[in-house]
C-alpha positions as CSV (number, residue, x, y, z in Angstrom):
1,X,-40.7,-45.1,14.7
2,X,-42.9,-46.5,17.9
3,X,-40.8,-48.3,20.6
4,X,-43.2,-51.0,19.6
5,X,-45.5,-52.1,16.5
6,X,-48.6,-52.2,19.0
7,X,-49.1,-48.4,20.9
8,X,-48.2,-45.2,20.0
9,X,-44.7,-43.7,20.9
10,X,-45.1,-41.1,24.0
11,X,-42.9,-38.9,25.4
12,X,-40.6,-39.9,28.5
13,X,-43.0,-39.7,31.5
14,X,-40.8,-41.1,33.9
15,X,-40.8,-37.8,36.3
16,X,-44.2,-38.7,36.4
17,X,-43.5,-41.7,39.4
18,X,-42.7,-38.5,41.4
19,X,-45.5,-37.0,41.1
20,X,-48.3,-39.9,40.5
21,X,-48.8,-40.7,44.0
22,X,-50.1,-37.0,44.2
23,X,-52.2,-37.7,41.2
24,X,-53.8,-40.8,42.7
25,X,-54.4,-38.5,45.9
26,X,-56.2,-35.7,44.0
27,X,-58.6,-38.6,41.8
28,X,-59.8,-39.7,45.7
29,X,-60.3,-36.2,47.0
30,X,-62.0,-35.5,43.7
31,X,-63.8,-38.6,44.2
32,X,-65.0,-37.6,48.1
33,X,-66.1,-34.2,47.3
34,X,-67.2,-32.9,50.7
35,X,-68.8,-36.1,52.2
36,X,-67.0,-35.5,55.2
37,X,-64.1,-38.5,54.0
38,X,-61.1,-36.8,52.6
39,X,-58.1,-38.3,53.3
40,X,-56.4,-36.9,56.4
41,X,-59.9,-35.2,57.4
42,X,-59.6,-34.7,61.5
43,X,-56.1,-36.1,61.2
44,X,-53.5,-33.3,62.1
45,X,-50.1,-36.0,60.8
46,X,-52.2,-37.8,58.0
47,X,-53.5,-34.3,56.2
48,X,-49.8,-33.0,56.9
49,X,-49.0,-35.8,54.5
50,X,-51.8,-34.8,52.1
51,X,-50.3,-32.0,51.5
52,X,-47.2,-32.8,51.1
53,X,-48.2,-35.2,48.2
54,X,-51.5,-34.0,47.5
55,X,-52.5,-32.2,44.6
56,X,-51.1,-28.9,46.8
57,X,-47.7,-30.1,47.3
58,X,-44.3,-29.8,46.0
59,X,-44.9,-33.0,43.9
60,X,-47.7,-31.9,42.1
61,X,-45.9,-29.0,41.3
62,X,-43.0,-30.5,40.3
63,X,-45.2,-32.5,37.5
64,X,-46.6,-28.9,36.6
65,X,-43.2,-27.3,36.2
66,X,-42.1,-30.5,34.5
67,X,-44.7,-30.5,32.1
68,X,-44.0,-26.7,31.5
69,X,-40.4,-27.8,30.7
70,X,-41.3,-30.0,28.3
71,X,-43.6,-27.4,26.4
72,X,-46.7,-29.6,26.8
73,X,-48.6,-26.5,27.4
74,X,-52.2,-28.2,27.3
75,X,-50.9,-30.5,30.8
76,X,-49.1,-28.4,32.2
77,X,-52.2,-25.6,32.6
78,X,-54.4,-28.6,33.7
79,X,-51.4,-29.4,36.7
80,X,-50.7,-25.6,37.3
81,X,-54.6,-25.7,37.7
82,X,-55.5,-28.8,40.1
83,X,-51.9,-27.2,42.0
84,X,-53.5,-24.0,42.3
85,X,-57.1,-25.2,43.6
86,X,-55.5,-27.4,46.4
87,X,-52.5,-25.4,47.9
88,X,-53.3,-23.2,50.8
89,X,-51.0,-20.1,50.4
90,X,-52.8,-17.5,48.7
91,X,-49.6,-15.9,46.9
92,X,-48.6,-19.7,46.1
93,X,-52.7,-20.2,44.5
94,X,-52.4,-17.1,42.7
95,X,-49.2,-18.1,41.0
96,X,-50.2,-20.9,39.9
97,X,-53.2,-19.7,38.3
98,X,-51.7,-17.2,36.4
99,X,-49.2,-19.5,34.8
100,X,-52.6,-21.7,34.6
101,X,-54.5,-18.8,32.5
102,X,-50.7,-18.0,30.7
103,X,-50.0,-21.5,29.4
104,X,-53.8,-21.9,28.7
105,X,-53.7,-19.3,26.4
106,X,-50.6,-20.4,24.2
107,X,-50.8,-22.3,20.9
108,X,-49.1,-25.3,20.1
109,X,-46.9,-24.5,17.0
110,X,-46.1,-27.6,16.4
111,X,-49.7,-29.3,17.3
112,X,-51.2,-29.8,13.7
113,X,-49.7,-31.9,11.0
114,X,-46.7,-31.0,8.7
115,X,-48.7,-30.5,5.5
116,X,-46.6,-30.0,2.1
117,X,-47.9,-27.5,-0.2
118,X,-48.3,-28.8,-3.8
119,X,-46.8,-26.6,-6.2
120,X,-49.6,-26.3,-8.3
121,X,-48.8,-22.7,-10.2
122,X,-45.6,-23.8,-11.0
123,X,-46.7,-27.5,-12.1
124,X,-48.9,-26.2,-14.4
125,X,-46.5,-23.5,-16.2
126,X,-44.2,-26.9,-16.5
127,X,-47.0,-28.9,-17.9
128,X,-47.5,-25.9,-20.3
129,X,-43.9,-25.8,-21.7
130,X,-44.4,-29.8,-22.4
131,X,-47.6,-29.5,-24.2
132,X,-45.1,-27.3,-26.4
133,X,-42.2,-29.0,-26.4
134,X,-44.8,-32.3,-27.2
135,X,-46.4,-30.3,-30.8
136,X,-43.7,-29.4,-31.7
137,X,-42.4,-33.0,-31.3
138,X,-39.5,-32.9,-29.2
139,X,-40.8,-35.7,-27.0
140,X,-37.7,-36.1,-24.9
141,X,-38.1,-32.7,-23.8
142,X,-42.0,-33.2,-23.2
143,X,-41.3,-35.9,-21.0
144,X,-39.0,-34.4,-19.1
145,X,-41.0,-31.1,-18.6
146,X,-44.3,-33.4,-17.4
147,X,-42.0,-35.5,-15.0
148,X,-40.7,-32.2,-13.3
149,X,-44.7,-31.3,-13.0
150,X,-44.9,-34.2,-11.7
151,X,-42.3,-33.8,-8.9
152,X,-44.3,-30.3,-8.4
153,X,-47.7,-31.6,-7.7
154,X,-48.3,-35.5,-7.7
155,X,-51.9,-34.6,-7.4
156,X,-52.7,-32.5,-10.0
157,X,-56.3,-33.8,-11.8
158,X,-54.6,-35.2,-16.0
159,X,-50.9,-35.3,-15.6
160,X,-50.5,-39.0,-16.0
161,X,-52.8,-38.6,-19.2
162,X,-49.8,-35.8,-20.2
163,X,-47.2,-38.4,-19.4
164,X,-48.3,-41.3,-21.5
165,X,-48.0,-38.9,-24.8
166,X,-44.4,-38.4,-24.9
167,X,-43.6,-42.0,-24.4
168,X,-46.1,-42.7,-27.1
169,X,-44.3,-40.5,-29.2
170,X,-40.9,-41.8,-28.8
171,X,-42.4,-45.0,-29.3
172,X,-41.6,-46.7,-25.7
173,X,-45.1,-47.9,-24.1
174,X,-43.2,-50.0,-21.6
175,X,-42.3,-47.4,-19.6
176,X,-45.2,-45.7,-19.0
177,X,-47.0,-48.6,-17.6
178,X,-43.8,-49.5,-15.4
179,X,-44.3,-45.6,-14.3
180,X,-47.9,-46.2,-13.7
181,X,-47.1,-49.1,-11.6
182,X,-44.9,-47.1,-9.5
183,X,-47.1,-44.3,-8.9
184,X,-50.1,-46.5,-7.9
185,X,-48.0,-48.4,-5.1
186,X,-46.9,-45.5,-3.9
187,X,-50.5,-43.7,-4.2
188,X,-53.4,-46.1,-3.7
189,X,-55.6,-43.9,-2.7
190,X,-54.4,-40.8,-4.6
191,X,-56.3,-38.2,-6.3
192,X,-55.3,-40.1,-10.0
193,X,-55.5,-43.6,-8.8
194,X,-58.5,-44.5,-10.4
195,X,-57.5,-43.1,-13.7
196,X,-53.9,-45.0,-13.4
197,X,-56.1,-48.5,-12.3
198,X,-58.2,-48.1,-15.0
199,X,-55.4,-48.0,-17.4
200,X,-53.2,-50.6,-15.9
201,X,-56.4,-53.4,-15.4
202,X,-56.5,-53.2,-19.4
203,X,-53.6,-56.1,-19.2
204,X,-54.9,-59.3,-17.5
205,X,-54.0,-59.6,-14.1
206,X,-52.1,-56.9,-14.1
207,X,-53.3,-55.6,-10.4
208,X,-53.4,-57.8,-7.1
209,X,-56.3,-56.8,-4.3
210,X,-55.0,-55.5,-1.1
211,X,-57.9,-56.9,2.2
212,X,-57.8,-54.4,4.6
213,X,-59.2,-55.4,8.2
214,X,-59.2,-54.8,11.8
215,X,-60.6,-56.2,15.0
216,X,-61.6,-53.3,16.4
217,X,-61.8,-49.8,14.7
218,X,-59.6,-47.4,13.5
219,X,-59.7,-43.7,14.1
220,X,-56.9,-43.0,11.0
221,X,-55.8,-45.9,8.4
222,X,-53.5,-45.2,6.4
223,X,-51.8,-47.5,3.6
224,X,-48.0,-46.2,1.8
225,X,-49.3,-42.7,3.6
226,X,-52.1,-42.3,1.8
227,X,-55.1,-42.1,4.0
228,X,-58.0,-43.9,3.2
229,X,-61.4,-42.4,4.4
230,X,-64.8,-44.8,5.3
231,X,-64.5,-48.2,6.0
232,X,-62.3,-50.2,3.6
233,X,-64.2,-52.1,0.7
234,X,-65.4,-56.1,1.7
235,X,-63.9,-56.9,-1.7
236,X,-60.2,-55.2,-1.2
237,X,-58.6,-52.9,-3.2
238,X,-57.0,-53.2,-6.7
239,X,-53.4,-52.5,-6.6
240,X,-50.7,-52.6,-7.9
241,X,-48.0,-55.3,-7.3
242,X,-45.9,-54.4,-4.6
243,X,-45.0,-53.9,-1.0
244,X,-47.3,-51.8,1.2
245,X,-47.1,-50.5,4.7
246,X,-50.2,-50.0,6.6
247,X,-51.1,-47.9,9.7
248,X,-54.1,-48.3,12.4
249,X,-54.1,-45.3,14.8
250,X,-56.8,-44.8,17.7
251,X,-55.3,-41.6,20.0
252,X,-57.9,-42.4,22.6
253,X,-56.1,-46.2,22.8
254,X,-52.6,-45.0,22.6
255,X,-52.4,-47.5,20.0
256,X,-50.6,-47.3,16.3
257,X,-50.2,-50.5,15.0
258,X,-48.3,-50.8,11.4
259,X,-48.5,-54.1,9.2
260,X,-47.2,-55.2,5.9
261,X,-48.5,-56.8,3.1
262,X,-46.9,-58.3,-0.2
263,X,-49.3,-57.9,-3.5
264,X,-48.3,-59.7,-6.4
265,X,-50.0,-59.7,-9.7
266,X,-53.5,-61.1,-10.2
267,X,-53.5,-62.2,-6.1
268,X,-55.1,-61.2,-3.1
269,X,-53.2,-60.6,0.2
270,X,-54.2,-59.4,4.0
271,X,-53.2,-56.4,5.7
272,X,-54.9,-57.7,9.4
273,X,-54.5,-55.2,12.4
274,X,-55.2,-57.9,15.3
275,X,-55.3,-56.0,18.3
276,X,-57.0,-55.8,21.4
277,X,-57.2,-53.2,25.1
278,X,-55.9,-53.7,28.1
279,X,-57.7,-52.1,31.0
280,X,-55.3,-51.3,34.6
281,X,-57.7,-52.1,37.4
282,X,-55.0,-52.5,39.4
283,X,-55.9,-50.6,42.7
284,X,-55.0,-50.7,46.5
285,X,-52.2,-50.2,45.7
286,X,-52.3,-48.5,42.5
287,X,-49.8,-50.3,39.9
288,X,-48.7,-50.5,36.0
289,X,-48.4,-52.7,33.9
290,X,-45.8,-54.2,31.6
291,X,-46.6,-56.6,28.4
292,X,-44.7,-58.8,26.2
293,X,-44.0,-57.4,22.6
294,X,-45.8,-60.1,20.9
295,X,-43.6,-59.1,17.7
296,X,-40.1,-59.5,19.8
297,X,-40.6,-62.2,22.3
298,X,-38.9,-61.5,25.7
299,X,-39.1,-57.5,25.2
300,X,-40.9,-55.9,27.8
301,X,-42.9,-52.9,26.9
302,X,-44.2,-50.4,29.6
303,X,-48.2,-49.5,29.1
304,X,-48.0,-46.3,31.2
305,X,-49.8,-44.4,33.6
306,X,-51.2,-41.4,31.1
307,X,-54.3,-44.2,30.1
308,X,-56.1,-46.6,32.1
309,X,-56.9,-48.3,28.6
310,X,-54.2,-49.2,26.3
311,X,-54.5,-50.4,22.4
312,X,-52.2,-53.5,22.2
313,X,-51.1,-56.0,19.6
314,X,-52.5,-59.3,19.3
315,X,-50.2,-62.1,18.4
316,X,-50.4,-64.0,15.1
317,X,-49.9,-67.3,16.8
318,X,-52.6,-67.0,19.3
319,X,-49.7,-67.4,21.7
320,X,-50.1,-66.2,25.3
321,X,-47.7,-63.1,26.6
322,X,-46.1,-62.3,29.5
323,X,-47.2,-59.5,31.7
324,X,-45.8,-58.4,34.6
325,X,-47.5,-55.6,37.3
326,X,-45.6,-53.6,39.5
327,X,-46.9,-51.2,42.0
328,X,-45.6,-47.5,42.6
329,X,-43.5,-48.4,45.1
330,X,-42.3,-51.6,42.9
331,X,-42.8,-53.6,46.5
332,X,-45.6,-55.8,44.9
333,X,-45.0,-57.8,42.2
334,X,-46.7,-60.2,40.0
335,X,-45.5,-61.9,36.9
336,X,-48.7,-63.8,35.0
337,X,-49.4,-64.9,31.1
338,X,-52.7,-63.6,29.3
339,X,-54.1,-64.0,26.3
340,X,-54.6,-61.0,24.2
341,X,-57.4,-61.8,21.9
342,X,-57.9,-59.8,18.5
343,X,-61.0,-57.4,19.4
344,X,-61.5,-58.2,22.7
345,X,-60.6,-56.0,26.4
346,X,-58.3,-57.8,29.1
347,X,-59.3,-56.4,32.5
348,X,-56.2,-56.4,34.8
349,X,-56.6,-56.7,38.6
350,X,-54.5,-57.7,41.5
């Protein structure tokens, strides 16, 4: 679970106040790129301190070895990198590009997403023994064969349709529909959901409608886990009655935001994801920022350093937060209230 309903969980980046000062450094010599102003330029004490927190010295290659540590293998070649383009030894630069090249090379393991194979062979030799067990009109049996291919692969195209026939066979409609209920809160947007909707909406207001909106876009929504793809219908969706859990997630935001919604039988309800950006501008000197959890008033959470634009919640209320700013050193300090405003970006300076 995120530390907070409005951003993304990250890992712990606080060996990163180390190092950020040499980060900040390297953006400016970037930044000057042989216009003759590079900080400490003509300056024998003032480049002596450049590269002691520069993008050559030991801080920036304590982030590299830190990010090597933590098996972030795609970082950690981009700081062994920047490290090895800025120090001035030559056995020290081509160190640091070879573990550039090595960690470069390496593939994430655990990078893409834990899929669960559907057991689709043995579903349907399962589903085969019920359609036996079913003629031969032992319908206890059936159903319990087509609930185990069920368990096997939820997904697989006609199993529902396999389902209703034992129970109408024993005699016990009730039930199936109670089984159809479940499925279809639990899978919305499943392969079978149309068939199960279809099935359930011949009962008067037996669905609800679930609205799905957002103030700004989402890269991945997903509702009970099941994703839904294209922009989510104007009129809702028919569901059935039921709790659902919904999840906005925009990686280049930091930002995944969950919300609830309640469906009851023959009503509409809103699952809203109200959130905005907020945008450190806070330079000279360079600072983060911390916002109120609009969900848990009085709880600080930290924005970060790894994005100068953050996804944040919006609150319900319209109420203003608290936001405090902090620079590197944590000399400066400044304590405001903003309003975060559903759809809208909050540009934060000194």
């Amino acid at each position: 679970m995120p530390r907070h309903a409005g951003r993304a969980a990250l890992p712990d980046r606080r060996h990163e106040e180390v190092a950020r000062p040499a980060l900040r450094v390297a953006r400016r010599d970037r930044a000057a790129g042989g216009q003759g102003t590079r900080l400490g330029q003509g300056d024998p004490a003032r480049a002596g301190a450049r590269r002691r927190r520069g993008p050559g010295g030991p801080e920036a290659k304590q982030l590299a070895t830190l990010w090597t540590l933590a098996g972030q293998n795609e970082r950690a070649a981009e700081a062994w990198s920047d490290y090895a383009a800025a120090t001035p030894g030559p056995d020290e630069r081509a160190a640091a590009s070879a573990e550039a090249t090595r960690l470069g090379g390496l593939s994430d393991p655990f990078a893409d997403k834990l899929v669960l194979a559907e057991q689709t062979g043995d579903a349907r030799k399962v589903f085969a023994l019920g359609r036996a067990a079913f003629a031969a009109r032992e319908y206890g049996d059936a159903l319990v064969y087509f609930h185990m291919g069920y368990a096997l692969a939820p997904e697989l195209p006609g199993f529902l349709r396999e389902l209703a026939r034992p129970t109408i066979g024993l005699g016990a409609d009730q039930p199936k529909r109670e089984f159809y209920r479940r499925y279809l809160v639990q899978r919305p947007i499943g392969g079978n959901a149309d068939l199960v909707r279809a099935e359930l909406a011949r009962d008067k207001d037996a669905l609800g409608t679930l609205e799905v909106s957002s103030s700004l876009p989402c890269t991945e929504l997903w509702i009970n886990r099941q994703r839904l793809t294209g922009k989510p219908p104007d009129k809702g969706i028919a569901v059935a009655p039921g709790n659902y859990k919904g999840l906005c997630f925009n990686p280049r935001y930091e930002m995944a935001l969950f919300e609830y919604a309640t469906v009851t039988a023959g009503e509409a309800a809103a699952m809203t994801f109200r959130w905005g950006i907020v945008e450190n501008r806070l330079e000279h000197p360079f600072g983060r920022i911390a916002l109120e959890n609009p969900k848990a008033p009085g709880v600080m959470i930290d924005l970060g350093i790894t994005s100068t634009e953050v996804g944040v919640a919006a609150p319900a209320d319209g109420r203003k937060l608290k936001m405090v700013l902090k620079d590197d050193s944590a000399v400066r300090t400044e304590a405001r209230m903003v309003q975060i405003e559903p759809g809208q970006r909050l540009v934060v300076k000194w």
